[in-house]
XYZ file of C-alpha atoms in Angstrom:
688
model
C -92.940 83.113 -47.040
C -91.126 83.777 -43.769
C -90.592 81.539 -40.752
C -93.116 78.959 -39.567
C -92.967 76.836 -36.422
C -93.925 73.172 -36.411
C -94.574 71.285 -33.181
C -94.266 67.501 -32.856
C -95.905 66.677 -29.562
C -95.255 62.920 -29.459
C -93.350 60.122 -31.167
C -95.697 57.176 -30.548
C -95.869 56.490 -34.283
C -92.340 55.084 -34.074
C -90.228 54.692 -37.199
C -92.274 55.044 -40.392
C -91.199 53.796 -43.807
C -90.508 56.131 -46.709
C -93.370 54.462 -48.568
C -95.763 55.955 -45.962
C -94.771 59.571 -46.592
C -97.799 60.242 -48.732
C -100.102 59.300 -45.846
C -99.808 62.636 -44.071
C -103.307 62.240 -42.622
C -102.328 59.027 -40.817
C -101.879 59.367 -37.052
C -98.770 57.221 -37.305
C -97.223 59.789 -39.627
C -98.221 62.743 -37.467
C -96.479 61.205 -34.446
C -93.860 59.232 -36.332
C -90.170 59.394 -37.160
C -88.133 58.750 -40.278
C -85.483 57.036 -38.130
C -85.578 55.600 -34.612
C -82.229 53.853 -34.068
C -81.131 52.853 -30.585
C -84.015 54.875 -29.187
C -87.020 53.457 -27.317
C -90.535 54.849 -27.685
C -92.472 55.279 -24.471
C -96.270 54.836 -24.545
C -96.630 58.356 -23.115
C -95.129 59.753 -26.328
C -91.477 60.557 -25.668
C -88.387 58.781 -26.966
C -85.236 57.970 -25.031
C -81.950 56.382 -25.990
C -81.746 52.788 -24.916
C -79.590 51.813 -21.963
C -76.436 49.806 -22.527
C -75.899 46.065 -22.643
C -74.139 44.683 -19.579
C -71.692 41.845 -20.225
C -72.766 38.645 -18.461
C -70.595 35.858 -19.859
C -69.075 34.360 -22.960
C -70.938 31.296 -24.164
C -69.348 27.879 -23.744
C -68.293 27.622 -27.406
C -68.141 30.906 -29.298
C -67.898 29.072 -32.601
C -71.541 28.010 -32.267
C -74.687 30.036 -31.751
C -76.932 29.601 -28.719
C -80.609 30.011 -27.919
C -81.875 31.935 -24.883
C -84.984 30.623 -23.106
C -86.645 32.210 -20.032
C -87.412 30.251 -16.861
C -89.381 31.642 -13.929
C -89.917 29.527 -10.832
C -91.281 32.322 -8.640
C -92.090 35.992 -8.925
C -88.671 36.885 -7.549
C -86.434 34.087 -8.845
C -85.863 33.784 -12.568
C -83.273 32.329 -14.909
C -82.232 32.722 -18.515
C -81.177 29.398 -19.979
C -78.259 29.422 -22.394
C -79.097 26.472 -24.613
C -76.092 25.501 -26.721
C -75.064 22.397 -28.575
C -75.638 19.518 -26.139
C -75.516 21.669 -23.012
C -77.468 24.221 -20.968
C -76.122 26.944 -18.677
C -78.019 29.355 -16.466
C -77.856 33.121 -15.872
C -79.660 35.410 -13.451
C -79.203 38.975 -12.253
C -76.617 39.609 -15.010
C -74.459 36.810 -13.573
C -73.817 33.170 -14.409
C -74.826 30.352 -12.101
C -71.657 28.644 -10.835
C -70.994 25.370 -9.075
C -67.558 25.502 -7.541
C -65.158 27.267 -9.882
C -67.014 26.526 -13.116
C -70.365 27.494 -14.626
C -73.054 25.010 -13.687
C -74.300 23.137 -16.727
C -76.248 20.058 -17.709
C -76.134 17.886 -20.812
C -78.845 18.111 -23.492
C -79.406 16.212 -26.750
C -79.847 19.293 -28.976
C -77.559 20.185 -31.887
C -76.745 23.768 -32.875
C -78.787 23.726 -36.091
C -81.963 22.795 -34.185
C -81.778 25.249 -31.288
C -83.847 28.076 -32.786
C -86.724 25.709 -33.640
C -87.197 24.391 -30.101
C -90.578 25.346 -28.650
C -91.211 25.506 -24.926
C -93.840 26.053 -22.250
C -93.483 26.251 -18.479
C -95.691 25.046 -15.631
C -94.418 25.578 -12.066
C -90.839 24.261 -11.951
C -91.120 22.221 -15.151
C -90.157 23.503 -18.595
C -91.375 21.381 -21.514
C -89.176 21.424 -24.631
C -90.205 19.995 -28.003
C -88.583 19.669 -31.415
C -89.610 17.283 -34.227
C -86.133 15.693 -34.215
C -86.089 14.830 -30.491
C -88.334 13.122 -27.944
C -90.242 15.702 -25.854
C -88.189 16.700 -22.818
C -88.889 18.047 -19.334
C -86.408 20.356 -17.642
C -86.987 20.289 -13.888
C -85.472 22.607 -11.319
C -84.805 20.508 -8.230
C -82.483 23.040 -6.583
C -80.334 26.066 -7.347
C -77.628 23.899 -8.925
C -79.702 20.791 -9.420
C -81.493 20.707 -12.756
C -82.605 17.576 -14.576
C -83.504 17.124 -18.242
C -85.150 13.878 -19.279
C -87.563 12.579 -21.939
C -91.245 12.623 -21.031
C -92.875 9.258 -20.469
C -96.443 9.152 -21.745
C -97.097 5.804 -20.129
C -96.735 5.164 -16.389
C -93.136 4.760 -15.274
C -94.159 2.039 -12.849
C -95.432 -1.456 -13.593
C -98.945 -2.723 -12.789
C -99.462 -5.142 -9.908
C -98.137 -8.657 -10.518
C -98.971 -12.131 -9.251
C -102.679 -11.394 -9.108
C -104.455 -14.343 -7.546
C -108.103 -15.059 -6.808
C -109.484 -17.559 -4.297
C -113.132 -18.512 -3.949
C -114.515 -19.011 -0.462
C -117.893 -20.678 0.075
C -120.218 -21.020 3.051
C -121.712 -24.430 3.893
C -125.107 -24.959 2.301
C -128.170 -26.740 3.643
C -128.805 -30.237 2.358
C -130.272 -30.261 -1.117
C -129.322 -26.627 -1.935
C -127.235 -26.368 -5.098
C -124.882 -23.500 -5.965
C -124.823 -22.008 -9.450
C -121.159 -21.461 -10.246
C -120.099 -18.647 -12.566
C -116.740 -17.507 -13.822
C -115.505 -14.139 -12.506
C -112.591 -12.261 -14.054
C -110.561 -9.451 -12.476
C -107.782 -6.992 -13.243
C -105.994 -4.577 -10.904
C -104.178 -1.258 -11.458
C -101.973 0.797 -9.145
C -102.330 4.556 -8.591
C -99.236 6.585 -7.804
C -99.145 10.391 -7.557
C -102.459 10.571 -9.366
C -101.285 8.381 -12.283
C -102.958 5.029 -12.923
C -100.826 2.152 -14.158
C -101.589 -0.168 -17.003
C -103.872 -3.049 -16.132
C -102.506 -6.236 -14.602
C -102.809 -9.672 -16.114
C -106.321 -11.074 -15.887
C -107.243 -13.646 -13.244
C -110.262 -15.953 -13.295
C -112.101 -17.700 -10.462
C -115.270 -19.775 -10.248
C -117.814 -19.128 -7.514
C -121.445 -18.378 -6.748
C -121.514 -14.833 -5.392
C -125.300 -14.836 -5.364
C -125.122 -17.086 -2.334
C -124.785 -14.917 0.785
C -121.431 -15.370 2.486
C -119.533 -16.480 -0.598
C -116.609 -14.232 -1.567
C -113.752 -13.953 -4.042
C -110.548 -12.964 -2.308
C -107.932 -11.219 -4.496
C -104.276 -10.737 -3.616
C -101.306 -9.280 -5.534
C -97.756 -8.079 -5.096
C -97.305 -4.505 -3.895
C -96.164 -1.786 -6.285
C -93.462 0.394 -4.736
C -94.779 3.854 -3.874
C -98.395 3.102 -4.848
C -100.994 5.236 -3.080
C -103.834 2.757 -3.620
C -105.156 0.171 -6.065
C -108.210 -0.083 -8.297
C -109.933 -3.432 -8.831
C -111.852 -4.060 -12.049
C -114.413 -6.807 -12.614
C -115.631 -8.214 -15.926
C -119.261 -7.814 -16.833
C -120.916 -8.140 -20.250
C -117.567 -8.504 -21.958
C -115.950 -5.419 -20.340
C -114.195 -4.582 -17.094
C -115.727 -2.010 -14.767
C -114.572 -0.577 -11.447
C -115.379 -2.911 -8.591
C -113.645 -1.079 -5.761
C -110.582 0.486 -4.158
C -107.925 -1.099 -1.983
C -105.292 0.542 0.172
C -103.506 -2.746 0.749
C -102.676 -5.678 -1.525
C -105.962 -7.464 -1.133
C -109.638 -7.107 -2.026
C -112.743 -9.108 -1.195
C -115.613 -9.273 -3.679
C -118.921 -10.163 -2.017
C -120.900 -9.755 -5.216
C -120.404 -6.067 -6.012
C -121.802 -4.776 -9.298
C -118.986 -3.004 -11.192
C -119.281 0.586 -12.352
C -119.094 0.173 -16.132
C -118.586 3.921 -16.643
C -115.071 3.495 -15.227
C -112.930 0.991 -17.106
C -109.180 0.288 -16.959
C -107.066 2.862 -18.821
C -105.837 2.071 -22.303
C -102.505 3.452 -23.461
C -101.562 4.093 -27.060
C -97.871 4.700 -27.704
C -97.213 8.318 -28.757
C -94.063 10.341 -29.475
C -91.946 7.207 -29.168
C -89.853 7.151 -32.353
C -88.412 9.283 -35.150
C -91.027 11.149 -37.226
C -93.373 10.978 -34.224
C -91.984 13.825 -32.127
C -94.132 16.983 -31.772
C -93.146 20.479 -32.872
C -95.578 22.495 -30.715
C -96.560 22.443 -27.051
C -98.759 24.406 -24.651
C -101.372 24.047 -21.871
C -105.134 24.445 -22.088
C -107.937 23.605 -19.631
C -105.658 21.566 -17.356
C -104.250 19.547 -20.241
C -100.776 19.575 -21.751
C -101.142 19.848 -25.518
C -98.817 18.660 -28.284
C -99.067 18.932 -32.062
C -97.324 18.779 -35.402
C -95.304 15.570 -35.649
C -93.633 14.899 -39.029
C -95.799 11.817 -39.556
C -99.031 13.559 -38.420
C -98.355 17.260 -39.062
C -101.991 18.331 -38.542
C -102.827 16.261 -35.483
C -103.250 17.550 -31.916
C -102.844 15.458 -28.755
C -103.998 16.556 -25.298
C -103.312 14.682 -22.093
C -105.997 13.359 -19.780
C -107.578 16.283 -17.921
C -105.625 17.353 -14.852
C -102.476 15.454 -15.842
C -99.131 16.335 -17.420
C -98.388 13.214 -19.435
C -101.271 10.735 -19.070
C -102.299 9.836 -22.615
C -104.750 7.123 -21.565
C -108.326 6.713 -22.705
C -111.296 4.585 -21.692
C -113.946 2.415 -23.291
C -116.608 3.751 -23.214
C -115.170 7.247 -23.635
C -115.031 9.568 -20.627
C -114.896 13.380 -20.539
C -111.449 13.408 -18.959
C -109.894 11.053 -21.544
C -106.945 12.191 -23.599
C -107.911 13.987 -26.808
C -106.530 13.108 -30.217
C -107.864 15.076 -33.195
C -106.741 16.015 -36.687
C -107.232 19.491 -38.167
C -109.147 19.078 -41.424
C -107.342 21.729 -43.470
C -107.447 22.571 -47.164
C -103.649 22.567 -47.252
C -101.439 19.957 -45.632
C -99.575 22.591 -43.636
C -97.958 21.451 -40.379
C -99.082 22.810 -37.027
C -96.373 25.111 -35.712
C -97.868 26.687 -32.595
C -100.540 26.101 -29.958
C -101.605 29.314 -28.206
C -103.992 29.355 -25.222
C -106.270 32.373 -24.867
C -109.993 32.385 -24.027
C -110.041 29.828 -26.816
C -107.245 27.579 -27.954
C -105.601 28.827 -31.140
C -103.660 26.670 -33.571
C -101.233 28.305 -36.001
C -100.036 26.436 -39.064
C -97.797 27.492 -41.908
C -100.812 28.624 -43.925
C -103.720 29.374 -41.561
C -104.950 30.160 -38.063
C -107.566 27.949 -36.370
C -109.972 28.246 -33.436
C -110.449 25.276 -31.130
C -113.933 25.587 -29.660
C -116.525 23.415 -27.934
C -120.020 22.367 -28.986
C -122.876 22.252 -26.463
C -120.417 22.556 -23.573
C -117.820 24.842 -22.033
C -115.486 21.915 -21.386
C -113.166 20.511 -24.021
C -113.613 16.760 -24.506
C -113.361 14.223 -27.308
C -117.061 14.656 -28.045
C -117.330 18.471 -27.702
C -114.192 19.624 -29.539
C -114.694 21.703 -32.683
C -111.926 23.148 -34.888
C -112.643 25.825 -37.476
C -110.456 28.094 -39.629
C -110.085 31.699 -38.577
C -107.775 33.285 -41.158
C -105.263 32.313 -43.794
C -102.042 34.175 -43.044
C -99.794 31.429 -41.694
C -97.002 31.621 -39.131
C -93.285 30.960 -39.310
C -91.562 28.848 -36.675
C -90.704 31.657 -34.200
C -92.700 31.004 -31.037
C -95.462 33.650 -30.641
C -95.952 35.797 -27.540
C -99.182 36.637 -25.737
C -99.796 40.304 -24.931
C -102.893 40.740 -22.771
C -105.627 39.183 -24.952
C -103.645 39.320 -28.205
C -101.195 37.004 -29.920
C -98.200 38.456 -31.743
C -96.711 36.119 -34.325
C -94.396 36.233 -37.322
C -95.937 35.577 -40.720
C -94.871 32.514 -42.673
C -94.075 34.602 -45.722
C -93.052 38.213 -46.207
C -91.295 38.579 -42.853
C -94.027 40.756 -41.305
C -95.509 40.662 -37.798
C -99.207 39.970 -37.253
C -101.592 40.471 -34.391
C -104.400 38.053 -33.584
C -106.770 39.825 -31.222
C -110.314 39.461 -29.936
C -112.737 41.976 -31.378
C -116.095 42.598 -29.765
C -117.398 44.196 -32.952
C -116.357 41.227 -35.068
C -117.549 38.740 -32.460
C -114.294 36.829 -32.657
C -110.589 37.098 -33.346
C -109.299 39.437 -36.039
C -105.925 39.400 -37.752
C -103.896 42.499 -38.589
C -100.435 43.223 -39.972
C -98.824 45.522 -37.408
C -95.783 46.044 -39.660
C -97.613 48.080 -42.289
C -96.112 51.427 -41.283
C -92.562 50.043 -41.169
C -92.209 47.358 -43.869
C -88.607 48.456 -44.530
C -87.584 46.827 -41.243
C -88.886 43.431 -42.392
C -88.998 43.126 -46.182
C -86.195 40.866 -47.376
C -85.357 39.663 -43.854
C -86.491 36.860 -41.563
C -87.419 37.122 -37.911
C -85.604 34.388 -35.986
C -86.531 35.005 -32.330
C -89.029 36.935 -30.236
C -89.630 37.920 -26.593
C -92.035 40.108 -24.625
C -91.564 42.297 -21.573
C -94.379 43.950 -19.600
C -92.541 46.378 -17.338
C -91.737 49.227 -17.127
C -93.842 49.381 -20.298
C -94.867 46.774 -22.885
C -92.163 45.920 -25.418
C -92.130 43.121 -27.970
C -88.593 42.280 -29.102
C -87.528 40.573 -32.322
C -84.219 39.324 -33.676
C -83.830 39.925 -37.411
C -81.788 37.738 -39.735
C -79.571 40.758 -40.462
C -78.467 40.886 -36.808
C -80.612 43.817 -35.692
C -82.720 43.940 -32.551
C -86.161 45.296 -33.450
C -88.569 46.540 -30.818
C -92.232 47.451 -30.753
C -93.807 49.506 -27.990
C -97.116 47.698 -28.013
C -100.199 48.973 -26.154
C -103.138 47.781 -28.268
C -105.827 49.245 -26.027
C -104.322 52.687 -26.741
C -103.722 51.843 -30.416
C -99.974 52.195 -29.920
C -97.554 50.035 -31.868
C -94.329 52.005 -32.319
C -91.363 50.419 -34.102
C -87.741 51.111 -33.218
C -84.554 49.209 -33.946
C -81.204 48.730 -32.315
C -77.726 47.862 -33.445
C -74.452 47.194 -31.719
C -70.869 46.442 -32.681
C -71.817 42.919 -33.686
C -75.007 40.972 -34.433
C -77.919 39.976 -32.224
C -78.770 36.263 -32.468
C -81.285 35.410 -29.724
C -83.311 37.097 -26.981
C -85.298 36.292 -23.838
C -87.066 38.363 -21.184
C -87.343 37.547 -17.469
C -88.564 39.542 -14.487
C -85.832 40.869 -12.197
C -86.926 43.198 -9.435
C -89.551 45.647 -10.675
C -88.639 45.331 -14.355
C -88.652 42.774 -17.118
C -85.054 42.480 -18.289
C -84.042 41.665 -21.841
C -81.141 39.230 -22.305
C -79.517 38.860 -25.711
C -76.974 36.584 -27.315
C -74.588 38.738 -29.358
C -71.939 37.741 -31.868
C -68.943 40.121 -31.853
C -65.605 40.374 -33.617
C -63.027 40.755 -30.848
C -59.353 41.105 -31.750
C -59.883 39.239 -35.025
C -61.867 36.373 -33.461
C -65.573 35.586 -33.316
C -66.920 35.752 -29.793
C -70.452 35.163 -28.617
C -71.599 36.844 -25.422
C -74.661 36.823 -23.184
C -75.558 40.419 -22.325
C -78.413 42.144 -20.493
C -80.149 45.375 -21.445
C -79.779 47.584 -18.394
C -82.489 49.547 -16.645
C -82.870 53.270 -17.288
C -84.113 53.780 -13.730
C -80.900 55.405 -12.484
C -80.945 57.746 -9.496
C -77.784 59.754 -10.215
C -75.752 60.469 -13.375
C -72.975 58.255 -11.967
C -75.310 55.241 -12.208
C -76.291 55.813 -15.850
C -75.155 52.822 -17.951
C -74.961 53.504 -21.697
C -72.245 51.217 -23.073
C -72.537 47.820 -24.770
C -70.874 44.634 -23.574
C -70.017 46.823 -20.609
C -68.820 46.326 -17.059
C -68.843 48.523 -13.969
C -66.035 49.077 -11.491
C -67.124 50.623 -8.203
C -64.610 51.497 -5.510
C -65.818 50.895 -1.978
C -66.095 53.762 0.484
C -62.846 54.460 2.310
C -60.649 53.398 -0.608
C -58.876 55.673 -3.023
C -60.233 56.314 -6.523
C -58.394 54.528 -9.322
C -57.047 55.325 -12.782
C -56.757 51.723 -14.019
C -59.636 49.438 -14.930
C -58.882 45.764 -15.591
C -60.992 42.683 -16.296
C -61.814 43.818 -19.830
C -60.266 40.934 -21.756
C -63.600 40.260 -23.486
C -63.097 43.623 -25.267
C -59.399 43.202 -26.086
C -58.316 45.508 -28.915
C -61.592 47.477 -28.907
C -61.863 51.219 -28.413
C -64.304 51.683 -25.541
C -66.472 54.460 -24.150
C -66.014 55.478 -20.540
C -68.296 57.167 -18.040
C -66.445 57.818 -14.779
C -68.244 59.445 -11.846
C -70.820 60.770 -14.307
C -68.245 62.365 -16.607
C -67.444 61.258 -20.146
C -63.766 60.378 -20.617
C -61.774 60.180 -23.825
C -62.256 56.729 -25.440
C -59.428 54.270 -24.815
C -58.267 51.043 -26.452
C -58.269 47.911 -24.318
C -54.780 46.425 -24.080
C -54.041 43.329 -22.026
C -57.571 43.582 -20.637
C -56.969 47.071 -19.178
C -57.521 50.764 -19.785
C -56.229 53.866 -17.997
C -58.369 56.871 -17.151
C -57.493 60.537 -17.591
C -58.568 61.209 -14.018
C -59.072 58.968 -11.011
C -62.668 57.920 -10.344
C -64.730 55.758 -8.016
C -67.552 54.502 -10.270
C -66.607 53.648 -13.829
C -68.660 52.169 -16.669
C -66.660 50.828 -19.611
C -67.944 49.259 -22.822
C -68.469 49.538 -26.535
C -69.837 52.835 -27.853
C -73.050 53.107 -29.837
C -74.926 56.015 -31.369
C -78.596 56.676 -30.706
C -80.323 58.692 -33.390
C -83.747 59.906 -34.437
C -84.744 61.780 -37.560
C -87.993 63.635 -38.031
C -90.272 63.065 -40.995
C -90.554 65.685 -43.762
C -92.278 68.867 -42.620
C -95.994 68.770 -43.331
C -98.409 71.584 -42.601
C -101.334 73.571 -43.872
C -99.021 75.877 -45.778
C -100.809 75.553 -49.069
C -102.846 72.928 -50.830
C -99.691 70.893 -51.305
C -99.091 70.440 -47.567
C -95.753 72.196 -47.991
C -94.560 69.975 -50.816
C -92.704 71.724 -53.575
C -91.342 74.390 -51.226
C -87.643 74.587 -50.350
C -87.154 74.699 -46.589
C -84.443 75.577 -44.086
C -84.620 74.777 -40.382
C -83.182 77.727 -38.438
C -83.737 76.762 -34.835
C -85.152 73.885 -32.839
C -86.500 73.596 -29.315
C -86.183 70.288 -27.511
C -88.225 69.475 -24.416
C -85.966 67.169 -22.359
C -86.005 65.080 -19.198
C -82.678 64.372 -17.455
C -80.564 64.557 -20.596
C -77.053 65.487 -21.641
C -74.765 65.303 -24.662
C -77.257 66.372 -27.340
C -76.321 66.885 -30.990
C -78.767 68.140 -33.639
C -78.813 69.310 -37.215
C -80.245 68.799 -40.701
C -77.963 65.842 -41.461
C -75.030 63.968 -39.928
C -72.439 66.281 -41.517
C -74.001 69.415 -39.989
C -74.669 68.433 -36.385
C -74.303 71.026 -33.627
C -73.641 70.127 -29.988
C -75.760 71.774 -27.344
C -73.407 73.514 -24.891
C -74.909 72.335 -21.652
C -72.363 73.437 -19.050
C -73.457 76.517 -17.080
C -72.465 77.012 -13.438
C -70.977 73.570 -12.715
C -67.543 73.651 -11.010
C -64.558 72.870 -13.279
C -63.747 69.167 -13.370
C -67.341 68.116 -12.702
C -69.722 66.834 -15.391
C -72.569 69.043 -16.658
C -75.847 68.559 -14.861
C -78.544 66.549 -16.584
C -81.014 68.918 -18.203
C -84.757 68.831 -17.623
C -86.748 71.423 -19.528
C -86.567 73.162 -22.867
C -83.372 73.921 -24.740
C -82.837 75.886 -27.933
C -80.305 74.964 -30.624
C -79.476 77.123 -33.619
C -78.728 74.627 -36.344
C -76.524 74.986 -39.388
C -78.440 76.132 -42.471
C -79.382 73.656 -45.167
C -82.010 74.524 -47.766
C -83.709 71.333 -48.932
C -87.093 69.877 -49.857
C -87.996 68.263 -46.554
C -86.892 70.250 -43.503
C -85.958 67.170 -41.490
C -83.902 67.251 -38.292
C -81.569 64.685 -36.743
C -81.122 64.423 -32.966
C -78.228 62.264 -31.850
C -76.574 60.926 -28.723
C -72.952 59.826 -29.217
C -71.782 59.714 -25.613
C -72.598 57.228 -22.812
C -75.217 59.619 -21.442
C -79.024 59.672 -21.239
C -81.256 61.514 -23.687
C -85.032 61.649 -23.196
C -86.957 63.784 -25.684
C -90.566 64.709 -24.908
C -91.352 66.944 -27.878
C -89.675 68.841 -30.683
C -90.398 72.241 -32.204
C -88.743 73.437 -35.414
C -88.593 76.928 -36.875
C -88.604 76.557 -40.637
C -87.844 79.232 -43.216
C -89.918 78.795 -46.387
């Protein structure tokens, strides 16, 4: 039938499973790939090999896994917390926070087997951590090397006023006038930093306050640090607010108490085993907890405007703490609380909306909880992307999206893994993170040690899957903002010289200005010689890669791989800027050729790809062919001086590939060297 050209203009479909190959009409197939390994998909349509992983530090104990948790205390200052067994360390800017000659660390109560099930939420400089085996904790940043972790107190940490006394004073009465004595009872509370203490002991005094001039004088002992005091007076069997006092005294001249404001009542919560929550978040100025082992379907919310005030009043007030149970068909524990325009509750079997009735404000009397869908979530903490929630399903290992739909008039649930089930079936997702810049990426850690990514732009209907591997296994991930980008940190388990090592590493930026700055090695380090000093041929400080054969990019040129011995390697030629680290291969494979060739869309016809045209941006070191045994390297060097690396190519290149008659006409494009490869589009010439 001759030669036919096929043009793939974009790759925003990401990697597509073999089970989707009959869906040739699907837009995900049209713009998809059969393989997208160690490549990232950009929302604009092109793919580019991922940057390398920069070595940050070895964990405290490589025999035990760690959990990475992000912490951001300003737009420009962020930390990644290395949470290990009974300790926490801190990393920022691809470096470890030190105090003196040792990494700064604090003690924690958490054991290794519980680390991945810790849930967290941050407000200002306070990170709340919860796990059903431990009392809820607050991690506070008090200074660069001054962090404090302590259990949360849900009752005031200070005592109420003591030694409350009441003295009746009377004015002299005219002869024959009789006073009518009544009993008056009082209680006092202290207010400190916006928190009201428990009520004091009750005091009683007899007087006639209906007689002008008579008073009841109250005194009490000061509470250290108290801002002011509230005085309550008994009326009709209850205590109502009688007044405020800045000092330790109050004079009642017959005031009528405000019965809408009564002393706070505190019910002990989260104070013993089986009563610790599994989920935490914030909503409408309340800190929310849920899912204790003893009450797996109950939600607690603090008093409005407070972090840990679980008090309530009689009669009930709108700002009281909220305590409510989800009335579910299945006794499935609450695993996540997610704040969007409405509060969402995710259990192991369903998703729930927390709404209000006859009000926009959430209170004990307006709260309404209704089921939304029945998918269920696993214990990996979800991420919020714009107005959508991305969460891992309780069963099947897939990823779901919970998003607001104007057409549906509410939230809708969708499985965003449908085009790539092969990445999830038979595996578990154990961690998740989300980065916004330079473009939206949701990252997942799979139980098989792979790092799975999704370029997720729901408003453009883009959800492109890609996956990444390294010489080792990924175990945890976290994203924090550093400069103009959101940087992905990973915990990686590697086999180094016959021993298990666990490292913290950071995915580098691809925003390099010159080829010398391009970083495409894993667990890598950079040696840069200062101006005025001679270039070097020896690179040391590589003991974390002892016995490994490493890739080398020196002054923009690829050097022959070397084995690390005694923490060192030697270069073929002296250089000033050297990147050294583990090699990895980035590879894409196109889907079977589909076109309007005949009624069978080209199926049943043997095909041979003769030539391909690649549209590139700043790329080098390209290999292509019908399969891995028939790859051809693009000869990129043209007029560059001998001894200098080839220039990065921007534009179209042509590669004549080795012949291979087969049923599908697929093409592999590969990057083996520590060099960039950005592919905008691909054209194939196919003989039929």
